[in-house]
Tab-separated table of C-alpha atoms in Angstrom:
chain	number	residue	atom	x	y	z
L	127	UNK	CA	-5.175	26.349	5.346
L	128	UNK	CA	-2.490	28.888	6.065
L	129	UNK	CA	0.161	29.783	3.164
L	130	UNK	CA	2.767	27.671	5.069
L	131	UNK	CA	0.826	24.597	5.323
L	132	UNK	CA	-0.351	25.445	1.476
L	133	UNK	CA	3.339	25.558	0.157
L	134	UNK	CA	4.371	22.361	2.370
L	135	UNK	CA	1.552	20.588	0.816
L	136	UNK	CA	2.078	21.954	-2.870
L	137	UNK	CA	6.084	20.879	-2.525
L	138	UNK	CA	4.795	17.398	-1.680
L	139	UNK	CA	2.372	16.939	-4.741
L	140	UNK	CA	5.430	18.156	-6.378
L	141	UNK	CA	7.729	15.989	-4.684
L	142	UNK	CA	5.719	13.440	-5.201
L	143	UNK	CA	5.157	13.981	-8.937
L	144	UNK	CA	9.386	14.503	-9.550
L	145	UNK	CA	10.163	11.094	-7.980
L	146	UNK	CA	7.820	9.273	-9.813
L	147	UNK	CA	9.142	10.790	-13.429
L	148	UNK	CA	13.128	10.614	-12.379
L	149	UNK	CA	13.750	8.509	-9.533
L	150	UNK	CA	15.320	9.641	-5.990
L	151	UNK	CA	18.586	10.211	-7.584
L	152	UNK	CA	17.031	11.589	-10.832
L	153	UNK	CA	14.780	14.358	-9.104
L	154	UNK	CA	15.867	17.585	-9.040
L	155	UNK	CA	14.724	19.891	-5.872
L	156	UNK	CA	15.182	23.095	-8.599
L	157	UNK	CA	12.590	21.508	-10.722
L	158	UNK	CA	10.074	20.828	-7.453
L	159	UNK	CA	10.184	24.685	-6.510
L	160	UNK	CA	9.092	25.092	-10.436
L	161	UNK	CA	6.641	22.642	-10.298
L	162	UNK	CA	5.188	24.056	-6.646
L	163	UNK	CA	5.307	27.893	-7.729
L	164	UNK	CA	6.991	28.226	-4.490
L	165	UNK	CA	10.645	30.420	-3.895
L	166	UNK	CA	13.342	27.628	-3.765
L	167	UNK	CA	14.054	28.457	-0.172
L	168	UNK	CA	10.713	27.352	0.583
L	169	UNK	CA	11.155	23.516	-0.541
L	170	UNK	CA	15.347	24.046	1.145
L	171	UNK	CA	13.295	24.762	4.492
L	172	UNK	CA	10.857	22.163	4.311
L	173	UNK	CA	12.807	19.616	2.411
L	174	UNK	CA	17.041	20.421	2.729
L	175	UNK	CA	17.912	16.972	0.667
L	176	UNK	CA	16.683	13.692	-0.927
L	177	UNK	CA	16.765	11.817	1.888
L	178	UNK	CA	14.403	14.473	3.461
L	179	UNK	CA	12.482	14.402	0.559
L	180	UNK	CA	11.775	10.641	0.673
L	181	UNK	CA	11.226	10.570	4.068
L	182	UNK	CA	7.816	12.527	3.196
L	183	UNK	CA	6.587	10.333	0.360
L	184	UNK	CA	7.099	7.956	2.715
L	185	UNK	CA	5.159	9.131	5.454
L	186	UNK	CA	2.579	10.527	2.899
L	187	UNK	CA	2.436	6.892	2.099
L	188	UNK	CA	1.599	5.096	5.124
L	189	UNK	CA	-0.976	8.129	5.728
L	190	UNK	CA	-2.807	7.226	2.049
L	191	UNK	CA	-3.136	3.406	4.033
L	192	UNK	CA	-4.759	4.652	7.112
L	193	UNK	CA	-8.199	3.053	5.869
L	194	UNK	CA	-6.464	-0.922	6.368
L	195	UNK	CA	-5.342	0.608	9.475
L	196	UNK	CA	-9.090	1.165	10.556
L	197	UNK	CA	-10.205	-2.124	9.346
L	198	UNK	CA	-11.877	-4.137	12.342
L	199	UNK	CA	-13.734	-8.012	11.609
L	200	UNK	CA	-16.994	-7.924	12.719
L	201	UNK	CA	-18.722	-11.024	13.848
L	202	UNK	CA	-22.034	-10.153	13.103
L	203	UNK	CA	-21.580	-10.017	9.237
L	204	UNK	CA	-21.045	-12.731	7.129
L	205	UNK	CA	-17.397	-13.608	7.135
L	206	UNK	CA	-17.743	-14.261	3.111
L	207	UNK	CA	-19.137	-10.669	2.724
L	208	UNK	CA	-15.982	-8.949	4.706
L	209	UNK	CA	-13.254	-10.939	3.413
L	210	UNK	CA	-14.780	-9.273	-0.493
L	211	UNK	CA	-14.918	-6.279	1.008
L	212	UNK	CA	-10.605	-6.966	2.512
L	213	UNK	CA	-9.697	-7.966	-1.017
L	214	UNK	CA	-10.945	-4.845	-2.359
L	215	UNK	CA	-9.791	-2.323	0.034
L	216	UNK	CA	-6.295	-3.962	-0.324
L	217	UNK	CA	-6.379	-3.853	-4.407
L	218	UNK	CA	-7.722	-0.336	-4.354
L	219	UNK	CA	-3.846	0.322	-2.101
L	220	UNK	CA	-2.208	-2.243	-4.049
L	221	UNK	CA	-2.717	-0.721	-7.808
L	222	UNK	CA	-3.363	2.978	-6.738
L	223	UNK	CA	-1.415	4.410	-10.005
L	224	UNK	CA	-0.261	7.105	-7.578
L	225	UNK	CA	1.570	4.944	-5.629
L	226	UNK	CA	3.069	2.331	-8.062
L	227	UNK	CA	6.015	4.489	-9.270
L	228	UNK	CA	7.002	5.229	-5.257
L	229	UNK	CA	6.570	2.043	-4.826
L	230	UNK	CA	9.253	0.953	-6.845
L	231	UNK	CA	11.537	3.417	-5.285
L	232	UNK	CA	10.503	3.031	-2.228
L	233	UNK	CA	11.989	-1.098	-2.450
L	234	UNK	CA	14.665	0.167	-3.954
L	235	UNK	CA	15.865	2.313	-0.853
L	236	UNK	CA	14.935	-0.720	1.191
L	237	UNK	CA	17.244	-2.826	-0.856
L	238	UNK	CA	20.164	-0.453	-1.260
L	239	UNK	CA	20.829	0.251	2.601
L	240	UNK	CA	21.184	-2.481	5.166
L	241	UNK	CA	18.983	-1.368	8.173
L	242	UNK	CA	17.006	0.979	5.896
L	243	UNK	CA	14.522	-2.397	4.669
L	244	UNK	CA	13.101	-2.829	8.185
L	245	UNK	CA	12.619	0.960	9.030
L	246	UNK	CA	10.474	0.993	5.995
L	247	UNK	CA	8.771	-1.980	6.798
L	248	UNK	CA	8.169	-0.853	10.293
L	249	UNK	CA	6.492	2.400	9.051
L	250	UNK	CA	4.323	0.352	7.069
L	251	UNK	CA	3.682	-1.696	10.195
L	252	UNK	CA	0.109	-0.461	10.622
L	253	UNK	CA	-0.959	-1.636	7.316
L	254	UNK	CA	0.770	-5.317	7.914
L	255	UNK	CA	-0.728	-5.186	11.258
L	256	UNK	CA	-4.367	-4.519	10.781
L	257	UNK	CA	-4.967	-7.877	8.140
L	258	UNK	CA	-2.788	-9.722	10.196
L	259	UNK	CA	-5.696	-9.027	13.040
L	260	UNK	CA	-8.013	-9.069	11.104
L	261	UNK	CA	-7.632	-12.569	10.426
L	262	UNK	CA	-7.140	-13.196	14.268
L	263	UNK	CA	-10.239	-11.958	15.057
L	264	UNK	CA	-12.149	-14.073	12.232
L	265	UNK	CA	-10.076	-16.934	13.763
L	266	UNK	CA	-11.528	-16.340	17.411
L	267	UNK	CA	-15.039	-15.990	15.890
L	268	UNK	CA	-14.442	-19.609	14.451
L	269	UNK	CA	-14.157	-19.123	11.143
L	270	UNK	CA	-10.826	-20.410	10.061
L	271	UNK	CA	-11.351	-23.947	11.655
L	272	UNK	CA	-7.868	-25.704	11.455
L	273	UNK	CA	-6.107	-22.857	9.288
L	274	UNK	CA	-3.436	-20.317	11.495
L	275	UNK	CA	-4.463	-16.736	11.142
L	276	UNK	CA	-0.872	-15.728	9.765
L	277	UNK	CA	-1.224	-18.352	7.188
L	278	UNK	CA	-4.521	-17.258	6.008
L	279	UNK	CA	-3.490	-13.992	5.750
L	280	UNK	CA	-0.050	-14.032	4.312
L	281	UNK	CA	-2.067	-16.480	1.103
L	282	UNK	CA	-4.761	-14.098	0.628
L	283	UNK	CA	-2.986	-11.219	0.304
L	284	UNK	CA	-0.394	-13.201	-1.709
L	285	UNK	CA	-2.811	-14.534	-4.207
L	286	UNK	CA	-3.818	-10.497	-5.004
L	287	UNK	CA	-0.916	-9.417	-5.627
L	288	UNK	CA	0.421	-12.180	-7.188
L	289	UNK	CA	1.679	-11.841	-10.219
L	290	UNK	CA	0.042	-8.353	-11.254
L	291	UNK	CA	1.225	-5.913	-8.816
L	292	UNK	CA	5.244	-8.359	-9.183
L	293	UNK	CA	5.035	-7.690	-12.790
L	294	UNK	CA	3.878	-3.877	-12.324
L	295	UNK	CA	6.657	-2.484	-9.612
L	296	UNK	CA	9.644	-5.033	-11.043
L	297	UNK	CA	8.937	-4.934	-15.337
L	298	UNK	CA	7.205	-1.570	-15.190
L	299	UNK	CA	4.015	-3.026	-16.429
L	300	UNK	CA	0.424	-1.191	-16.580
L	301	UNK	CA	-1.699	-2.136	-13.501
L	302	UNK	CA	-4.224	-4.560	-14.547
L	303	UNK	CA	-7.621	-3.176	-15.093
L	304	UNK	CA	-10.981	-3.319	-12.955
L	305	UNK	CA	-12.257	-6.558	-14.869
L	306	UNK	CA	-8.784	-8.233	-14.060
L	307	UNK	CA	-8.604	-7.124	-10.456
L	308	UNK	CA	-12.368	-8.283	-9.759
L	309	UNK	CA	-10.657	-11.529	-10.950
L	310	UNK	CA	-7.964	-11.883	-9.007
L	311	UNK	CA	-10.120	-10.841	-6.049
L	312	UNK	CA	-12.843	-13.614	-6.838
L	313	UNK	CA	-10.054	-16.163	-7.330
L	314	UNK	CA	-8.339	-15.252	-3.925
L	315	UNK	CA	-11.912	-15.458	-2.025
L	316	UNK	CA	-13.019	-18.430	-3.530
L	317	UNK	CA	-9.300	-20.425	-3.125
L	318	UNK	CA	-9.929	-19.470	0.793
L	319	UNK	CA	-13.686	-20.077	1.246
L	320	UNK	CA	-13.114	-23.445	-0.774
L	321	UNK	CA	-10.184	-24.402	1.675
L	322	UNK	CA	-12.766	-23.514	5.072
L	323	UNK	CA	-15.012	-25.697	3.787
L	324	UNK	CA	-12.702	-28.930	3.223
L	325	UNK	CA	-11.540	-28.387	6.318
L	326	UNK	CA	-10.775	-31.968	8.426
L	327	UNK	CA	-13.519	-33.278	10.506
């Protein structure tokens, strides 16, 4: 790693840590030079104002949920054993304590600008994306019977995050711990295994 790519990369831990302690409007690009041991002309070059700034946790981000983006179904496991192993790759991202704080900030920015909701959402697409198909290619294996693929999907991952990670990003709220998540994750694979196998005849 050159010294370049080592400052860029200390601004952003730094970035990334002032943000989640003050807010977009509360951090203070003075305070991530101090925090980065880097000149303050370094973080003006690489990040010349907020809105730069959040475009990097942003991006930094989507690149922390590139292992969803790699997920693939495989029809020769058991369907049961994958859709565990969904639930927990999506509640390791949902309640990474890293990304809670940016989290909230990051919906607020979506909120506060009209237009700014969907470019967020479409940077995020990836993510969205790869459980939507995930589910469509479970479906074309047969294993959703009746049930659409978008539905499936949009109720799992609704039961895990519902109501932790709500409670969490909106009342500021300690992520639940690992004997609460394996919870919800049980609860959410049994509700949709119980539901494939009441299906209509």
């Amino acid at each position: 790693m050159d010294q370049l790519e080592h400052d860029r990369s200390a601004i952003l831990e730094a970035g990334i840590a002032e943000i989640s302690e003050h807010g977009l409007d509360g951090a203070s690009m003075a305070s991530i030079a101090t925090r980065a041991t880097v000149p303050q002309d370094a973080v003006d070059a690489y990040l010349p104002n907020k809105q730069a700034l959040l475009d990097e946790v942003v991006g930094w981000m989507v690149e922390s949920v590139s292992p969803m983006a790699q997920l693939r179904y495989d029809p020769a496991r058991p369907f049961a054993q994958q859709l565990r192993e969904l639930a927990e790759l999506e509640m390791e991202l949902i309640f990474d304590p890293k990304k809670i704080p940016l989290s909230r900030i990051v919906q607020g920015e979506a909120m506060r600008a009209p237009g700014r909701g969907m470019e967020l959402l479409m940077r995020f697409a990836d993510k969205e994306g790869s459980i939507q198909r995930w589910f469509v290619d479970a479906a074309a294996d047969g294993q959703l019977g009746d049930l659409a693929p978008n539905v499936a999907a949009d109720t799992f991952t609704g039961m895990l995050k519902t109501p932790h990670y709500w409670v969490s990003i909106i009342l500021w709220a300690p992520p639940p711990d690992a004997a609460v998540q394996r919870e919800v994750i049980d609860r959410a694979c049994e509700f949709l295994l119980c539901r494939l196998q009441k299906q209509p005849a």
